[in-house]
Amino acid sequence: MSAIEKLRMDEPVRLDPDRLVVIYAELGELGAERLIAAAMEDLATHLVAAQLAEKEGRVELLGRAATEMAKLAGQVGMVMLTRVAEDLASCVERRDPVAQAAVLARLVRIAERSLTAVWDLQDMRI
């Protein structure tokens, strides 16, 4: 092993399967799938908006995108994604650009894995 180790950016994604069960129970299979698909599409849109806002230095838009992502993720049981999006909104509010950049990078990683995890759960037909 070399003297310099690579940092592994690998952390578990936490989902609340009970939340998905409630959604399916309340809306039925078709309604739940539509809601989850719409939420995931909106999450992806807000993620791209957050990345673009960061790149352009548009802090207000970044904060709004993070807040919307936290709401959407919470609705569909994406526990970790909700928390990281809330962390990003907090960094924006505190005007901490270093933490903001780090948390946004983490948000991107968690979002990609969370979206995949929800699709995998849906494929299991809760």
GROMACS .gro file of N, CA and C in nm:
model
  378
    1MET      N    1   0.084  -0.118   0.000
    1MET     CA    2   0.000   0.000   0.000
    1MET      C    3   0.088   0.125   0.000
    2SER      N    4   0.052   0.225  -0.073
    2SER     CA    5   0.131   0.347  -0.082
    2SER      C    6   0.117   0.430   0.045
    3ALA      N    7   0.209   0.524   0.059
    3ALA     CA    8   0.207   0.612   0.176
    3ALA      C    9   0.084   0.702   0.177
    4ILE      N   10   0.032   0.728   0.061
    4ILE     CA   11  -0.088   0.813   0.050
    4ILE      C   12  -0.206   0.723   0.018
    5GLU      N   13  -0.300   0.723   0.107
    5GLU     CA   14  -0.421   0.644   0.088
    5GLU      C   15  -0.527   0.727   0.018
    6LYS      N   16  -0.606   0.662  -0.061
    6LYS     CA   17  -0.720   0.730  -0.124
    6LYS      C   18  -0.837   0.730  -0.027
    7LEU      N   19  -0.900   0.844  -0.017
    7LEU     CA   20  -1.021   0.851   0.063
    7LEU      C   21  -1.134   0.784  -0.013
    8ARG      N   22  -1.206   0.700   0.055
    8ARG     CA   23  -1.322   0.637  -0.007
    8ARG      C   24  -1.445   0.716   0.031
    9MET      N   25  -1.513   0.766  -0.068
    9MET     CA   26  -1.636   0.843  -0.046
    9MET      C   27  -1.754   0.748  -0.059
   10ASP      N   28  -1.761   0.656   0.034
   10ASP     CA   29  -1.864   0.554   0.027
   10ASP      C   30  -1.934   0.546   0.162
   11GLU      N   31  -2.056   0.590   0.165
   11GLU     CA   32  -2.133   0.582   0.288
   11GLU      C   33  -2.269   0.523   0.255
   12PRO      N   34  -2.327   0.455   0.350
   12PRO     CA   35  -2.456   0.390   0.322
   12PRO      C   36  -2.568   0.491   0.298
   13VAL      N   37  -2.656   0.453   0.210
   13VAL     CA   38  -2.775   0.534   0.184
   13VAL      C   39  -2.884   0.484   0.277
   14ARG      N   40  -2.952   0.576   0.343
   14ARG     CA   41  -3.058   0.535   0.434
   14ARG      C   42  -3.193   0.574   0.376
   15LEU      N   43  -3.277   0.473   0.364
   15LEU     CA   44  -3.414   0.493   0.317
   15LEU      C   45  -3.508   0.450   0.428
   16ASP      N   46  -3.626   0.508   0.426
   16ASP     CA   47  -3.730   0.469   0.520
   16ASP      C   48  -3.832   0.387   0.442
   17PRO      N   49  -3.815   0.254   0.440
   17PRO     CA   50  -3.908   0.171   0.363
   17PRO      C   51  -4.052   0.182   0.415
   18ASP      N   52  -4.067   0.214   0.543
   18ASP     CA   53  -4.202   0.230   0.599
   18ASP      C   54  -4.275   0.346   0.530
   19ARG      N   55  -4.201   0.451   0.498
   19ARG     CA   56  -4.261   0.565   0.429
   19ARG      C   57  -4.313   0.522   0.292
   20LEU      N   58  -4.235   0.440   0.222
   20LEU     CA   59  -4.278   0.391   0.091
   20LEU      C   60  -4.400   0.300   0.104
   21VAL      N   61  -4.403   0.220   0.208
   21VAL     CA   62  -4.518   0.133   0.231
   21VAL      C   63  -4.644   0.217   0.251
   22VAL      N   64  -4.632   0.325   0.329
   22VAL     CA   65  -4.746   0.414   0.353
   22VAL      C   66  -4.793   0.477   0.222
   23ILE      N   67  -4.698   0.521   0.140
   23ILE     CA   68  -4.734   0.582   0.011
   23ILE      C   69  -4.811   0.482  -0.075
   24TYR      N   70  -4.761   0.359  -0.081
   24TYR     CA   71  -4.829   0.256  -0.161
   24TYR      C   72  -4.967   0.225  -0.103
   25ALA      N   73  -4.978   0.220   0.029
   25ALA     CA   74  -5.106   0.189   0.093
   25ALA      C   75  -5.208   0.300   0.067
   26GLU      N   76  -5.162   0.425   0.072
   26GLU     CA   77  -5.254   0.538   0.054
   26GLU      C   78  -5.292   0.562  -0.091
   27LEU      N   79  -5.197   0.542  -0.182
   27LEU     CA   80  -5.221   0.579  -0.322
   27LEU      C   81  -5.241   0.461  -0.416
   28GLY      N   82  -5.217   0.342  -0.368
   28GLY     CA   83  -5.221   0.226  -0.456
   28GLY      C   84  -5.093   0.220  -0.538
   29GLU      N   85  -5.075   0.110  -0.605
   29GLU     CA   86  -4.950   0.089  -0.678
   29GLU      C   87  -4.926   0.194  -0.786
   30LEU      N   88  -5.025   0.217  -0.869
   30LEU     CA   89  -5.007   0.312  -0.979
   30LEU      C   90  -4.985   0.454  -0.928
   31GLY      N   91  -5.065   0.496  -0.831
   31GLY     CA   92  -5.050   0.631  -0.775
   31GLY      C   93  -4.916   0.650  -0.707
   32ALA      N   94  -4.873   0.548  -0.632
   32ALA     CA   95  -4.745   0.556  -0.563
   32ALA      C   96  -4.630   0.563  -0.663
   33GLU      N   97  -4.637   0.482  -0.766
   33GLU     CA   98  -4.531   0.484  -0.866
   33GLU      C   99  -4.524   0.619  -0.937
   34ARG      N  100  -4.639   0.676  -0.964
   34ARG     CA  101  -4.641   0.809  -1.027
   34ARG      C  102  -4.582   0.915  -0.935
   35LEU      N  103  -4.622   0.912  -0.807
   35LEU     CA  104  -4.571   1.009  -0.711
   35LEU      C  105  -4.419   0.996  -0.695
   36ILE      N  106  -4.372   0.875  -0.679
   36ILE     CA  107  -4.229   0.852  -0.659
   36ILE      C  108  -4.151   0.891  -0.785
   37ALA      N  109  -4.201   0.855  -0.900
   37ALA     CA  110  -4.133   0.891  -1.024
   37ALA      C  111  -4.126   1.043  -1.040
   38ALA      N  112  -4.235   1.111  -1.009
   38ALA     CA  113  -4.236   1.257  -1.018
   38ALA      C  114  -4.139   1.319  -0.918
   39ALA      N  115  -4.137   1.266  -0.796
   39ALA     CA  116  -4.045   1.318  -0.694
   39ALA      C  117  -3.900   1.297  -0.736
   40MET      N  118  -3.872   1.181  -0.791
   40MET     CA  119  -3.735   1.152  -0.833
   40MET      C  120  -3.693   1.241  -0.950
   41GLU      N  121  -3.784   1.265  -1.040
   41GLU     CA  122  -3.754   1.355  -1.152
   41GLU      C  123  -3.729   1.497  -1.100
   42ASP      N  124  -3.812   1.541  -1.007
   42ASP     CA  125  -3.793   1.674  -0.949
   42ASP      C  126  -3.663   1.683  -0.871
   43LEU      N  127  -3.628   1.575  -0.799
   43LEU     CA  128  -3.502   1.573  -0.726
   43LEU      C  129  -3.384   1.588  -0.821
   44ALA      N  130  -3.389   1.515  -0.932
   44ALA     CA  131  -3.281   1.524  -1.030
   44ALA      C  132  -3.271   1.665  -1.088
   45THR      N  133  -3.386   1.726  -1.115
   45THR     CA  134  -3.388   1.863  -1.168
   45THR      C  135  -3.328   1.961  -1.068
   46HIS      N  136  -3.366   1.948  -0.941
   46HIS     CA  137  -3.313   2.038  -0.838
   46HIS      C  138  -3.165   2.014  -0.814
   47LEU      N  139  -3.121   1.890  -0.829
   47LEU     CA  140  -2.978   1.860  -0.813
   47LEU      C  141  -2.897   1.931  -0.921
   48VAL      N  142  -2.944   1.923  -1.044
   48VAL     CA  143  -2.876   1.992  -1.154
   48VAL      C  144  -2.879   2.144  -1.131
   49ALA      N  145  -2.993   2.194  -1.086
   49ALA     CA  146  -3.005   2.338  -1.057
   49ALA      C  147  -2.907   2.380  -0.947
   50ALA      N  148  -2.891   2.296  -0.846
   50ALA     CA  149  -2.798   2.327  -0.737
   50ALA      C  150  -2.654   2.331  -0.788
   51GLN      N  151  -2.619   2.235  -0.872
   51GLN     CA  152  -2.483   2.232  -0.926
   51GLN      C  153  -2.457   2.354  -1.014
   52LEU      N  154  -2.554   2.391  -1.094
   52LEU     CA  155  -2.539   2.508  -1.180
   52LEU      C  156  -2.533   2.636  -1.097
   53ALA      N  157  -2.616   2.646  -0.995
   53ALA     CA  158  -2.616   2.764  -0.908
   53ALA      C  159  -2.480   2.779  -0.839
   54GLU      N  160  -2.424   2.668  -0.794
   54GLU     CA  161  -2.292   2.671  -0.729
   54GLU      C  162  -2.187   2.720  -0.828
   55LYS      N  163  -2.191   2.665  -0.947
   55LYS     CA  164  -2.094   2.701  -1.050
   55LYS      C  165  -2.102   2.850  -1.085
   56GLU      N  166  -2.225   2.904  -1.089
   56GLU     CA  167  -2.247   3.044  -1.125
   56GLU      C  168  -2.242   3.138  -1.006
   57GLY      N  169  -2.224   3.085  -0.886
   57GLY     CA  170  -2.219   3.168  -0.767
   57GLY      C  171  -2.353   3.227  -0.727
   58ARG      N  172  -2.461   3.161  -0.764
   58ARG     CA  173  -2.597   3.208  -0.732
   58ARG      C  174  -2.645   3.140  -0.604
   59VAL      N  175  -2.600   3.195  -0.494
   59VAL     CA  176  -2.621   3.135  -0.362
   59VAL      C  177  -2.769   3.120  -0.328
   60GLU      N  178  -2.850   3.219  -0.362
   60GLU     CA  179  -2.993   3.211  -0.329
   60GLU      C  180  -3.059   3.093  -0.399
   61LEU      N  181  -3.024   3.073  -0.525
   61LEU     CA  182  -3.080   2.959  -0.600
   61LEU      C  183  -3.030   2.826  -0.544
   62LEU      N  184  -2.908   2.823  -0.501
   62LEU     CA  185  -2.853   2.702  -0.441
   62LEU      C  186  -2.930   2.668  -0.313
   63GLY      N  187  -2.955   2.768  -0.231
   63GLY     CA  188  -3.031   2.745  -0.108
   63GLY      C  189  -3.172   2.696  -0.135
   64ARG      N  190  -3.236   2.755  -0.234
   64ARG     CA  191  -3.373   2.711  -0.268
   64ARG      C  192  -3.374   2.568  -0.321
   65ALA      N  193  -3.276   2.535  -0.406
   65ALA     CA  194  -3.269   2.399  -0.460
   65ALA      C  195  -3.247   2.299  -0.347
   66ALA      N  196  -3.160   2.332  -0.252
   66ALA     CA  197  -3.134   2.242  -0.140
   66ALA      C  198  -3.259   2.223  -0.055
   67THR      N  199  -3.330   2.330  -0.029
   67THR     CA  200  -3.452   2.323   0.051
   67THR      C  201  -3.558   2.238  -0.019
   68GLU      N  202  -3.574   2.257  -0.148
   68GLU     CA  203  -3.672   2.177  -0.223
   68GLU      C  204  -3.632   2.030  -0.225
   69MET      N  205  -3.503   2.003  -0.240
   69MET     CA  206  -3.458   1.864  -0.239
   69MET      C  207  -3.487   1.799  -0.104
   70ALA      N  208  -3.465   1.872   0.004
   70ALA     CA  209  -3.492   1.817   0.137
   70ALA      C  210  -3.640   1.781   0.151
   71LYS      N  211  -3.728   1.870   0.105
   71LYS     CA  212  -3.872   1.843   0.113
   71LYS      C  213  -3.911   1.720   0.031
   72LEU      N  214  -3.865   1.716  -0.092
   72LEU     CA  215  -3.899   1.604  -0.181
   72LEU      C  216  -3.845   1.472  -0.128
   73ALA      N  217  -3.721   1.474  -0.086
   73ALA     CA  218  -3.658   1.351  -0.035
   73ALA      C  219  -3.732   1.301   0.089
   74GLY      N  220  -3.773   1.392   0.174
   74GLY     CA  221  -3.848   1.354   0.293
   74GLY      C  222  -3.981   1.289   0.259
   75GLN      N  223  -4.045   1.339   0.156
   75GLN     CA  224  -4.175   1.285   0.116
   75GLN      C  225  -4.168   1.139   0.073
   76VAL      N  226  -4.056   1.099   0.015
   76VAL     CA  227  -4.045   0.962  -0.035
   76VAL      C  228  -3.950   0.875   0.048
   77GLY      N  229  -3.916   0.920   0.168
   77GLY     CA  230  -3.841   0.836   0.260
   77GLY      C  231  -3.691   0.829   0.238
   78MET      N  232  -3.635   0.925   0.168
   78MET     CA  233  -3.489   0.927   0.147
   78MET      C  234  -3.424   1.001   0.264
   79VAL      N  235  -3.402   0.929   0.373
   79VAL     CA  236  -3.358   0.987   0.499
   79VAL      C  237  -3.223   1.059   0.486
   80MET      N  238  -3.125   0.990   0.432
   80MET     CA  239  -2.991   1.048   0.422
   80MET      C  240  -2.990   1.167   0.327
   81LEU      N  241  -3.059   1.156   0.215
   81LEU     CA  242  -3.063   1.265   0.119
   81LEU      C  243  -3.131   1.388   0.181
   82THR      N  244  -3.235   1.365   0.258
   82THR     CA  245  -3.302   1.476   0.326
   82THR      C  246  -3.204   1.548   0.417
   83ARG      N  247  -3.132   1.471   0.497
   83ARG     CA  248  -3.038   1.531   0.593
   83ARG      C  249  -2.927   1.609   0.524
   84VAL      N  250  -2.871   1.553   0.417
   84VAL     CA  251  -2.760   1.620   0.348
   84VAL      C  252  -2.811   1.747   0.277
   85ALA      N  253  -2.930   1.742   0.219
   85ALA     CA  254  -2.987   1.861   0.156
   85ALA      C  255  -3.011   1.970   0.261
   86GLU      N  256  -3.058   1.931   0.378
   86GLU     CA  257  -3.076   2.028   0.488
   86GLU      C  258  -2.941   2.086   0.531
   87ASP      N  259  -2.838   2.002   0.534
   87ASP     CA  260  -2.703   2.049   0.567
   87ASP      C  261  -2.656   2.153   0.466
   88LEU      N  262  -2.683   2.128   0.338
   88LEU     CA  263  -2.644   2.223   0.234
   88LEU      C  264  -2.717   2.355   0.252
   89ALA      N  265  -2.846   2.349   0.277
   89ALA     CA  266  -2.923   2.472   0.298
   89ALA      C  267  -2.866   2.550   0.417
   90SER      N  268  -2.823   2.479   0.520
   90SER     CA  269  -2.764   2.543   0.637
   90SER      C  270  -2.631   2.610   0.603
   91CYS      N  271  -2.550   2.544   0.523
   91CYS     CA  272  -2.421   2.603   0.480
   91CYS      C  273  -2.445   2.729   0.399
   92VAL      N  274  -2.545   2.727   0.314
   92VAL     CA  275  -2.579   2.845   0.233
   92VAL      C  276  -2.624   2.958   0.325
   93GLU      N  277  -2.708   2.924   0.420
   93GLU     CA  278  -2.760   3.024   0.513
   93GLU      C  279  -2.647   3.087   0.596
   94ARG      N  280  -2.549   3.005   0.633
   94ARG     CA  281  -2.435   3.055   0.711
   94ARG      C  282  -2.331   3.127   0.624
   95ARG      N  283  -2.350   3.121   0.492
   95ARG     CA  284  -2.255   3.183   0.398
   95ARG      C  285  -2.115   3.124   0.416
   96ASP      N  286  -2.109   2.991   0.416
   96ASP     CA  287  -1.982   2.919   0.433
   96ASP      C  288  -1.950   2.848   0.301
   97PRO      N  289  -1.878   2.915   0.210
   97PRO     CA  290  -1.856   2.858   0.077
   97PRO      C  291  -1.773   2.730   0.077
   98VAL      N  292  -1.682   2.713   0.171
   98VAL     CA  293  -1.601   2.592   0.174
   98VAL      C  294  -1.688   2.472   0.213
   99ALA      N  295  -1.763   2.488   0.321
   99ALA     CA  296  -1.853   2.380   0.363
   99ALA      C  297  -1.960   2.355   0.257
  100GLN      N  298  -2.007   2.461   0.197
  100GLN     CA  299  -2.110   2.452   0.092
  100GLN      C  300  -2.061   2.364  -0.023
  101ALA      N  301  -1.939   2.386  -0.069
  101ALA     CA  302  -1.885   2.307  -0.179
  101ALA      C  303  -1.870   2.160  -0.139
  102ALA      N  304  -1.822   2.136  -0.017
  102ALA     CA  305  -1.804   1.999   0.029
  102ALA      C  306  -1.938   1.927   0.044
  103VAL      N  307  -2.035   1.995   0.101
  103VAL     CA  308  -2.165   1.933   0.123
  103VAL      C  309  -2.238   1.912  -0.010
  104LEU      N  310  -2.221   2.003  -0.105
  104LEU     CA  311  -2.281   1.983  -0.237
  104LEU      C  312  -2.223   1.859  -0.303
  105ALA      N  313  -2.092   1.840  -0.293
  105ALA     CA  314  -2.030   1.720  -0.351
  105ALA      C  315  -2.086   1.594  -0.286
  106ARG      N  316  -2.103   1.600  -0.155
  106ARG     CA  317  -2.163   1.486  -0.084
  106ARG      C  318  -2.308   1.466  -0.127
  107LEU      N  319  -2.381   1.574  -0.145
  107LEU     CA  320  -2.521   1.565  -0.187
  107LEU      C  321  -2.532   1.497  -0.323
  108VAL      N  322  -2.443   1.530  -0.414
  108VAL     CA  323  -2.445   1.467  -0.546
  108VAL      C  324  -2.425   1.316  -0.533
  109ARG      N  325  -2.327   1.276  -0.453
  109ARG     CA  326  -2.301   1.132  -0.434
  109ARG      C  327  -2.421   1.062  -0.372
  110ILE      N  328  -2.475   1.121  -0.266
  110ILE     CA  329  -2.588   1.060  -0.195
  110ILE      C  330  -2.712   1.057  -0.284
  111ALA      N  331  -2.735   1.163  -0.360
  111ALA     CA  332  -2.853   1.169  -0.447
  111ALA      C  333  -2.849   1.058  -0.551
  112GLU      N  334  -2.735   1.041  -0.614
  112GLU     CA  335  -2.724   0.936  -0.716
  112GLU      C  336  -2.753   0.799  -0.655
  113ARG      N  337  -2.697   0.772  -0.539
  113ARG     CA  338  -2.717   0.641  -0.477
  113ARG      C  339  -2.857   0.626  -0.420
  114SER      N  340  -2.915   0.734  -0.369
  114SER     CA  341  -3.051   0.729  -0.314
  114SER      C  342  -3.154   0.703  -0.422
  115LEU      N  343  -3.138   0.771  -0.535
  115LEU     CA  344  -3.231   0.751  -0.646
  115LEU      C  345  -3.227   0.607  -0.693
  116THR      N  346  -3.109   0.550  -0.702
  116THR     CA  347  -3.094   0.411  -0.741
  116THR      C  348  -3.158   0.318  -0.637
  117ALA      N  349  -3.138   0.348  -0.510
  117ALA     CA  350  -3.193   0.264  -0.404
  117ALA      C  351  -3.346   0.264  -0.406
  118VAL      N  352  -3.406   0.380  -0.431
  118VAL     CA  353  -3.553   0.386  -0.436
  118VAL      C  354  -3.604   0.306  -0.556
  119TRP      N  355  -3.539   0.319  -0.670
  119TRP     CA  356  -3.582   0.239  -0.786
  119TRP      C  357  -3.569   0.091  -0.756
  120ASP      N  358  -3.461   0.053  -0.688
  120ASP     CA  359  -3.443  -0.090  -0.652
  120ASP      C  360  -3.554  -0.138  -0.559
  121LEU      N  361  -3.593  -0.055  -0.463
  121LEU     CA  362  -3.703  -0.091  -0.374
  121LEU      C  363  -3.835  -0.103  -0.450
  122GLN      N  364  -3.856  -0.012  -0.544
  122GLN     CA  365  -3.978  -0.018  -0.623
  122GLN      C  366  -3.981  -0.146  -0.706
  123ASP      N  367  -3.866  -0.185  -0.758
  123ASP     CA  368  -3.860  -0.305  -0.839
  123ASP      C  369  -3.895  -0.431  -0.757
  124MET      N  370  -3.875  -0.424  -0.626
  124MET     CA  371  -3.909  -0.536  -0.539
  124MET      C  372  -4.060  -0.542  -0.514
  125ARG      N  373  -4.133  -0.439  -0.565
  125ARG     CA  374  -4.279  -0.433  -0.551
  125ARG      C  375  -4.322  -0.438  -0.405
  126ILE      N  376  -4.294  -0.333  -0.336
  126ILE     CA  377  -4.328  -0.322  -0.194
  126ILE      C  378  -4.473  -0.356  -0.171
   0.00000   0.00000   0.00000
